[in-house]
Amino acid sequence: MSQSSAAVTPEARERSFGASLSPEEFKAVFRGHPGGVAVITADAGDGPVALTATSVSSVSAEPPLLIFSVSSQSSASAVLARAETVVVHLLDAHDIDIARLGATSGVDRFAETHRWSRLVTGEPVYHDVRAWVRCAVIDRMDAGGSTVVAAHALQSQVSRDVAGGEHGDALVYHNRTWHRLGTHSAL
């Protein structure tokens, strides 16, 4: 796990950079910035977990790397801190039920056994999503109240491909609401 060799206190940070944005100001900035929707699943040996995330981003095509963040408040954070592999499900509007399931607190996200199965390597994977990618976790970095996870793509499946220049039925989260992108939203 990567960690800074010297912890920087909030006071030292404020002296060197100036005062930071308040949590409310920071949320307001990002409220207007839409994010693609993904569900991340893993099992570190104690049973499967899932969470919905808008923080997934590709980093490199060669090697194939992606990152995402996990809040320490997430019920899945302890498992994701130990998991050697994860499955990142990249969703479209047809997958809204899976997105909502991963975002709902206090529910068994794997109760409906017809919706998911395990890959031969053991990871939980949801069926019929637009695409998923199985990844090996290569690094973790503490970042405030979250952990940023870097992962190397090992295997994927695309069920609903989107041709270059096509709109598909992209699912985005914007201003606390789910949205479908389509020809009506193209500029």
PDB file of C-alpha atoms in Angstrom:
ATOM      1  CA  MET A   1       0.000   0.000   0.000  1.00  0.00           C
ATOM      2  CA  SER A   2       1.386   3.398  -0.968  1.00  0.00           C
ATOM      3  CA  GLN A   3       1.486   5.976   1.769  1.00  0.00           C
ATOM      4  CA  SER A   4       3.252   9.263   2.247  1.00  0.00           C
ATOM      5  CA  SER A   5       6.399   8.963   4.316  1.00  0.00           C
ATOM      6  CA  ALA A   6       5.508  12.025   6.376  1.00  0.00           C
ATOM      7  CA  ALA A   7       1.963  12.870   7.426  1.00  0.00           C
ATOM      8  CA  VAL A   8       1.014  16.479   6.711  1.00  0.00           C
ATOM      9  CA  THR A   9      -1.179  18.054   9.377  1.00  0.00           C
ATOM     10  CA  PRO A  10      -4.194  20.148   8.306  1.00  0.00           C
ATOM     11  CA  GLU A  11      -2.521  23.170   9.900  1.00  0.00           C
ATOM     12  CA  ALA A  12       0.699  22.684   7.892  1.00  0.00           C
ATOM     13  CA  ARG A  13      -1.333  22.199   4.709  1.00  0.00           C
ATOM     14  CA  GLU A  14      -3.265  25.437   5.332  1.00  0.00           C
ATOM     15  CA  ARG A  15      -0.024  27.355   5.928  1.00  0.00           C
ATOM     16  CA  SER A  16       1.478  26.142   2.646  1.00  0.00           C
ATOM     17  CA  PHE A  17      -1.606  26.206   0.363  1.00  0.00           C
ATOM     18  CA  GLY A  18      -4.033  28.538   2.108  1.00  0.00           C
ATOM     19  CA  ALA A  19      -7.457  27.614   3.449  1.00  0.00           C
ATOM     20  CA  SER A  20      -9.220  24.783   1.642  1.00  0.00           C
ATOM     21  CA  LEU A  21     -12.776  24.607   0.362  1.00  0.00           C
ATOM     22  CA  SER A  22     -15.411  23.545   2.856  1.00  0.00           C
ATOM     23  CA  PRO A  23     -17.093  20.171   2.237  1.00  0.00           C
ATOM     24  CA  GLU A  24     -20.220  22.047   1.082  1.00  0.00           C
ATOM     25  CA  GLU A  25     -18.246  24.168  -1.408  1.00  0.00           C
ATOM     26  CA  PHE A  26     -16.447  21.117  -2.753  1.00  0.00           C
ATOM     27  CA  LYS A  27     -19.709  19.193  -3.200  1.00  0.00           C
ATOM     28  CA  ALA A  28     -21.226  22.176  -5.026  1.00  0.00           C
ATOM     29  CA  VAL A  29     -18.330  22.199  -7.495  1.00  0.00           C
ATOM     30  CA  PHE A  30     -18.747  18.509  -8.325  1.00  0.00           C
ATOM     31  CA  ARG A  31     -22.565  18.501  -8.264  1.00  0.00           C
ATOM     32  CA  GLY A  32     -22.477  19.930 -11.795  1.00  0.00           C
ATOM     33  CA  HIS A  33     -19.842  17.467 -13.041  1.00  0.00           C
ATOM     34  CA  PRO A  34     -21.492  14.256 -14.308  1.00  0.00           C
ATOM     35  CA  GLY A  35     -19.865  10.886 -13.791  1.00  0.00           C
ATOM     36  CA  GLY A  36     -20.236   7.568 -15.543  1.00  0.00           C
ATOM     37  CA  VAL A  37     -21.820   4.898 -13.353  1.00  0.00           C
ATOM     38  CA  ALA A  38     -20.155   1.633 -12.375  1.00  0.00           C
ATOM     39  CA  VAL A  39     -20.752  -1.103  -9.825  1.00  0.00           C
ATOM     40  CA  ILE A  40     -17.694  -2.680  -8.264  1.00  0.00           C
ATOM     41  CA  THR A  41     -17.855  -6.185  -6.792  1.00  0.00           C
ATOM     42  CA  ALA A  42     -15.325  -8.203  -4.828  1.00  0.00           C
ATOM     43  CA  ASP A  43     -14.996 -11.082  -2.396  1.00  0.00           C
ATOM     44  CA  ALA A  44     -12.009 -11.319  -0.070  1.00  0.00           C
ATOM     45  CA  GLY A  45     -13.229 -14.615   1.368  1.00  0.00           C
ATOM     46  CA  ASP A  46     -16.057 -13.435   3.631  1.00  0.00           C
ATOM     47  CA  GLY A  47     -18.771 -13.152   0.990  1.00  0.00           C
ATOM     48  CA  PRO A  48     -19.404 -10.798  -1.900  1.00  0.00           C
ATOM     49  CA  VAL A  49     -19.777  -7.025  -1.668  1.00  0.00           C
ATOM     50  CA  ALA A  50     -20.888  -4.422  -4.195  1.00  0.00           C
ATOM     51  CA  LEU A  51     -21.002  -0.656  -4.392  1.00  0.00           C
ATOM     52  CA  THR A  52     -21.986   1.912  -6.983  1.00  0.00           C
ATOM     53  CA  ALA A  53     -19.252   4.367  -7.963  1.00  0.00           C
ATOM     54  CA  THR A  54     -18.863   7.333 -10.293  1.00  0.00           C
ATOM     55  CA  SER A  55     -15.120   7.556  -9.695  1.00  0.00           C
ATOM     56  CA  VAL A  56     -13.985   4.902 -12.206  1.00  0.00           C
ATOM     57  CA  SER A  57     -11.514   6.234 -14.735  1.00  0.00           C
ATOM     58  CA  SER A  58      -9.218   4.658 -17.305  1.00  0.00           C
ATOM     59  CA  VAL A  59      -5.590   5.531 -16.703  1.00  0.00           C
ATOM     60  CA  SER A  60      -3.637   3.694 -19.390  1.00  0.00           C
ATOM     61  CA  ALA A  61      -4.372   1.393 -22.339  1.00  0.00           C
ATOM     62  CA  GLU A  62      -0.924  -0.187 -22.204  1.00  0.00           C
ATOM     63  CA  PRO A  63      -0.772  -1.575 -19.642  1.00  0.00           C
ATOM     64  CA  PRO A  64      -4.572  -1.558 -19.200  1.00  0.00           C
ATOM     65  CA  LEU A  65      -5.067   0.290 -15.897  1.00  0.00           C
ATOM     66  CA  LEU A  66      -8.018   1.922 -14.192  1.00  0.00           C
ATOM     67  CA  ILE A  67      -8.638   3.627 -10.874  1.00  0.00           C
ATOM     68  CA  PHE A  68     -11.615   4.154  -8.593  1.00  0.00           C
ATOM     69  CA  SER A  69     -12.174   5.397  -5.072  1.00  0.00           C
ATOM     70  CA  VAL A  70     -14.000   3.853  -2.146  1.00  0.00           C
ATOM     71  CA  SER A  71     -15.295   5.882   0.789  1.00  0.00           C
ATOM     72  CA  SER A  72     -14.342   4.565   4.212  1.00  0.00           C
ATOM     73  CA  GLN A  73     -18.063   4.946   5.034  1.00  0.00           C
ATOM     74  CA  SER A  74     -19.009   2.288   2.457  1.00  0.00           C
ATOM     75  CA  SER A  75     -20.086  -1.086   3.814  1.00  0.00           C
ATOM     76  CA  ALA A  76     -17.841  -2.610   1.109  1.00  0.00           C
ATOM     77  CA  SER A  77     -14.673  -0.723   2.108  1.00  0.00           C
ATOM     78  CA  ALA A  78     -13.224  -3.381   4.440  1.00  0.00           C
ATOM     79  CA  VAL A  79     -13.541  -6.113   1.802  1.00  0.00           C
ATOM     80  CA  LEU A  80     -12.188  -3.877  -0.970  1.00  0.00           C
ATOM     81  CA  ALA A  81      -9.208  -3.067   1.267  1.00  0.00           C
ATOM     82  CA  ARG A  82      -8.303  -6.795   1.288  1.00  0.00           C
ATOM     83  CA  ALA A  83      -9.476  -8.047  -2.107  1.00  0.00           C
ATOM     84  CA  GLU A  84      -6.765  -9.025  -4.568  1.00  0.00           C
ATOM     85  CA  THR A  85      -9.177  -8.782  -7.506  1.00  0.00           C
ATOM     86  CA  VAL A  86     -12.348  -6.840  -8.313  1.00  0.00           C
ATOM     87  CA  VAL A  87     -14.922  -6.730 -11.084  1.00  0.00           C
ATOM     88  CA  VAL A  88     -15.817  -3.286 -12.381  1.00  0.00           C
ATOM     89  CA  HIS A  89     -19.194  -3.251 -14.128  1.00  0.00           C
ATOM     90  CA  LEU A  90     -19.537  -0.301 -16.530  1.00  0.00           C
ATOM     91  CA  LEU A  91     -23.247   0.417 -16.765  1.00  0.00           C
ATOM     92  CA  ASP A  92     -25.668   1.966 -19.204  1.00  0.00           C
ATOM     93  CA  ALA A  93     -29.281   3.039 -18.735  1.00  0.00           C
ATOM     94  CA  HIS A  94     -30.493  -0.563 -19.127  1.00  0.00           C
ATOM     95  CA  ASP A  95     -28.572  -1.345 -15.908  1.00  0.00           C
ATOM     96  CA  ILE A  96     -30.262   1.257 -13.699  1.00  0.00           C
ATOM     97  CA  ASP A  97     -31.595  -1.422 -11.316  1.00  0.00           C
ATOM     98  CA  ILE A  98     -28.049  -2.694 -10.650  1.00  0.00           C
ATOM     99  CA  ALA A  99     -26.822   0.896 -10.161  1.00  0.00           C
ATOM    100  CA  ARG A 100     -29.589   1.569  -7.641  1.00  0.00           C
ATOM    101  CA  LEU A 101     -28.964  -1.743  -5.880  1.00  0.00           C
ATOM    102  CA  GLY A 102     -25.277  -0.945  -5.390  1.00  0.00           C
ATOM    103  CA  ALA A 103     -26.175   2.520  -4.101  1.00  0.00           C
ATOM    104  CA  THR A 104     -28.794   1.378  -1.564  1.00  0.00           C
ATOM    105  CA  SER A 105     -27.642   1.042   2.038  1.00  0.00           C
ATOM    106  CA  GLY A 106     -28.609  -1.865   4.230  1.00  0.00           C
ATOM    107  CA  VAL A 107     -29.719  -4.315   1.524  1.00  0.00           C
ATOM    108  CA  ASP A 108     -28.343  -7.683   0.484  1.00  0.00           C
ATOM    109  CA  ARG A 109     -26.993  -6.854  -2.967  1.00  0.00           C
ATOM    110  CA  PHE A 110     -26.691 -10.555  -3.781  1.00  0.00           C
ATOM    111  CA  ALA A 111     -30.072 -11.819  -2.529  1.00  0.00           C
ATOM    112  CA  GLU A 112     -31.438 -12.165  -6.075  1.00  0.00           C
ATOM    113  CA  THR A 113     -29.247 -15.080  -7.107  1.00  0.00           C
ATOM    114  CA  HIS A 114     -30.478 -15.041 -10.723  1.00  0.00           C
ATOM    115  CA  ARG A 115     -28.820 -11.608 -11.225  1.00  0.00           C
ATOM    116  CA  TRP A 116     -25.259 -12.735 -10.569  1.00  0.00           C
ATOM    117  CA  SER A 117     -22.832 -15.633 -10.504  1.00  0.00           C
ATOM    118  CA  ARG A 118     -19.154 -16.192  -9.863  1.00  0.00           C
ATOM    119  CA  LEU A 119     -16.466 -16.181 -12.497  1.00  0.00           C
ATOM    120  CA  VAL A 120     -14.307 -19.324 -12.609  1.00  0.00           C
ATOM    121  CA  THR A 121     -11.743 -17.266 -10.681  1.00  0.00           C
ATOM    122  CA  GLY A 122     -14.279 -16.665  -7.872  1.00  0.00           C
ATOM    123  CA  GLU A 123     -15.268 -13.003  -8.257  1.00  0.00           C
ATOM    124  CA  PRO A 124     -18.966 -12.067  -8.184  1.00  0.00           C
ATOM    125  CA  VAL A 125     -20.229 -10.708 -11.509  1.00  0.00           C
ATOM    126  CA  TYR A 126     -23.652  -9.308 -12.399  1.00  0.00           C
ATOM    127  CA  HIS A 127     -25.312 -10.702 -15.534  1.00  0.00           C
ATOM    128  CA  ASP A 128     -26.448  -8.760 -18.575  1.00  0.00           C
ATOM    129  CA  VAL A 129     -24.681  -5.482 -17.776  1.00  0.00           C
ATOM    130  CA  ARG A 130     -23.270  -3.375 -20.613  1.00  0.00           C
ATOM    131  CA  ALA A 131     -19.691  -4.386 -19.827  1.00  0.00           C
ATOM    132  CA  TRP A 132     -17.505  -5.655 -17.035  1.00  0.00           C
ATOM    133  CA  VAL A 133     -13.776  -5.925 -16.488  1.00  0.00           C
ATOM    134  CA  ARG A 134     -12.034  -8.217 -14.015  1.00  0.00           C
ATOM    135  CA  CYS A 135      -8.988  -6.550 -12.485  1.00  0.00           C
ATOM    136  CA  ALA A 136      -6.073  -7.303 -10.203  1.00  0.00           C
ATOM    137  CA  VAL A 137      -5.583  -4.653  -7.545  1.00  0.00           C
ATOM    138  CA  ILE A 138      -2.046  -3.309  -7.928  1.00  0.00           C
ATOM    139  CA  ASP A 139      -2.031  -0.444  -5.426  1.00  0.00           C
ATOM    140  CA  ARG A 140      -4.098   1.419  -2.856  1.00  0.00           C
ATOM    141  CA  MET A 141      -3.628   4.958  -1.585  1.00  0.00           C
ATOM    142  CA  ASP A 142      -5.336   6.589   1.372  1.00  0.00           C
ATOM    143  CA  ALA A 143      -6.869   9.899   0.279  1.00  0.00           C
ATOM    144  CA  GLY A 144      -8.828  11.759   2.939  1.00  0.00           C
ATOM    145  CA  GLY A 145     -11.792   9.622   3.955  1.00  0.00           C
ATOM    146  CA  SER A 146     -11.412   7.381   0.907  1.00  0.00           C
ATOM    147  CA  THR A 147      -9.064   4.869  -0.642  1.00  0.00           C
ATOM    148  CA  VAL A 148      -7.999   5.198  -4.262  1.00  0.00           C
ATOM    149  CA  VAL A 149      -7.579   1.780  -5.863  1.00  0.00           C
ATOM    150  CA  ALA A 150      -5.433   1.182  -8.945  1.00  0.00           C
ATOM    151  CA  ALA A 151      -6.216  -1.991 -10.870  1.00  0.00           C
ATOM    152  CA  HIS A 152      -4.835  -3.877 -13.874  1.00  0.00           C
ATOM    153  CA  ALA A 153      -7.471  -5.167 -16.324  1.00  0.00           C
ATOM    154  CA  LEU A 154      -7.231  -8.935 -16.830  1.00  0.00           C
ATOM    155  CA  GLN A 155     -10.463 -10.048 -18.495  1.00  0.00           C
ATOM    156  CA  SER A 156     -13.563  -8.354 -19.868  1.00  0.00           C
ATOM    157  CA  GLN A 157     -16.920  -8.907 -21.460  1.00  0.00           C
ATOM    158  CA  VAL A 158     -18.906  -6.366 -23.465  1.00  0.00           C
ATOM    159  CA  SER A 159     -22.589  -7.247 -23.880  1.00  0.00           C
ATOM    160  CA  ARG A 160     -23.739  -3.967 -25.426  1.00  0.00           C
ATOM    161  CA  ASP A 161     -20.983  -2.324 -27.428  1.00  0.00           C
ATOM    162  CA  VAL A 162     -21.069   1.298 -28.494  1.00  0.00           C
ATOM    163  CA  ALA A 163     -19.596   2.137 -31.884  1.00  0.00           C
ATOM    164  CA  GLY A 164     -17.368   5.184 -32.213  1.00  0.00           C
ATOM    165  CA  GLY A 165     -19.456   8.352 -32.406  1.00  0.00           C
ATOM    166  CA  GLU A 166     -22.641   6.578 -31.290  1.00  0.00           C
ATOM    167  CA  HIS A 167     -24.508   7.656 -28.177  1.00  0.00           C
ATOM    168  CA  GLY A 168     -25.442   4.243 -26.809  1.00  0.00           C
ATOM    169  CA  ASP A 169     -27.566   4.557 -23.689  1.00  0.00           C
ATOM    170  CA  ALA A 170     -24.893   5.892 -21.351  1.00  0.00           C
ATOM    171  CA  LEU A 171     -25.861   6.163 -17.691  1.00  0.00           C
ATOM    172  CA  VAL A 172     -24.472   9.155 -15.818  1.00  0.00           C
ATOM    173  CA  TYR A 173     -25.006  10.555 -12.356  1.00  0.00           C
ATOM    174  CA  HIS A 174     -25.401  14.332 -12.258  1.00  0.00           C
ATOM    175  CA  ASN A 175     -26.651  16.611  -9.486  1.00  0.00           C
ATOM    176  CA  ARG A 176     -27.899  13.689  -7.349  1.00  0.00           C
ATOM    177  CA  THR A 177     -29.946  12.188 -10.213  1.00  0.00           C
ATOM    178  CA  TRP A 178     -29.501   9.369 -12.745  1.00  0.00           C
ATOM    179  CA  HIS A 179     -29.498  10.447 -16.407  1.00  0.00           C
ATOM    180  CA  ARG A 180     -29.526   8.650 -19.766  1.00  0.00           C
ATOM    181  CA  LEU A 181     -27.412  10.182 -22.499  1.00  0.00           C
ATOM    182  CA  GLY A 182     -28.694   9.834 -26.025  1.00  0.00           C
ATOM    183  CA  THR A 183     -29.116  11.684 -29.316  1.00  0.00           C
ATOM    184  CA  HIS A 184     -31.230  14.290 -27.499  1.00  0.00           C
ATOM    185  CA  SER A 185     -28.222  15.240 -25.354  1.00  0.00           C
ATOM    186  CA  ALA A 186     -25.600  15.306 -28.133  1.00  0.00           C
ATOM    187  CA  LEU A 187     -24.167  18.720 -29.030  1.00  0.00           C
TER     188      LEU A 187
END
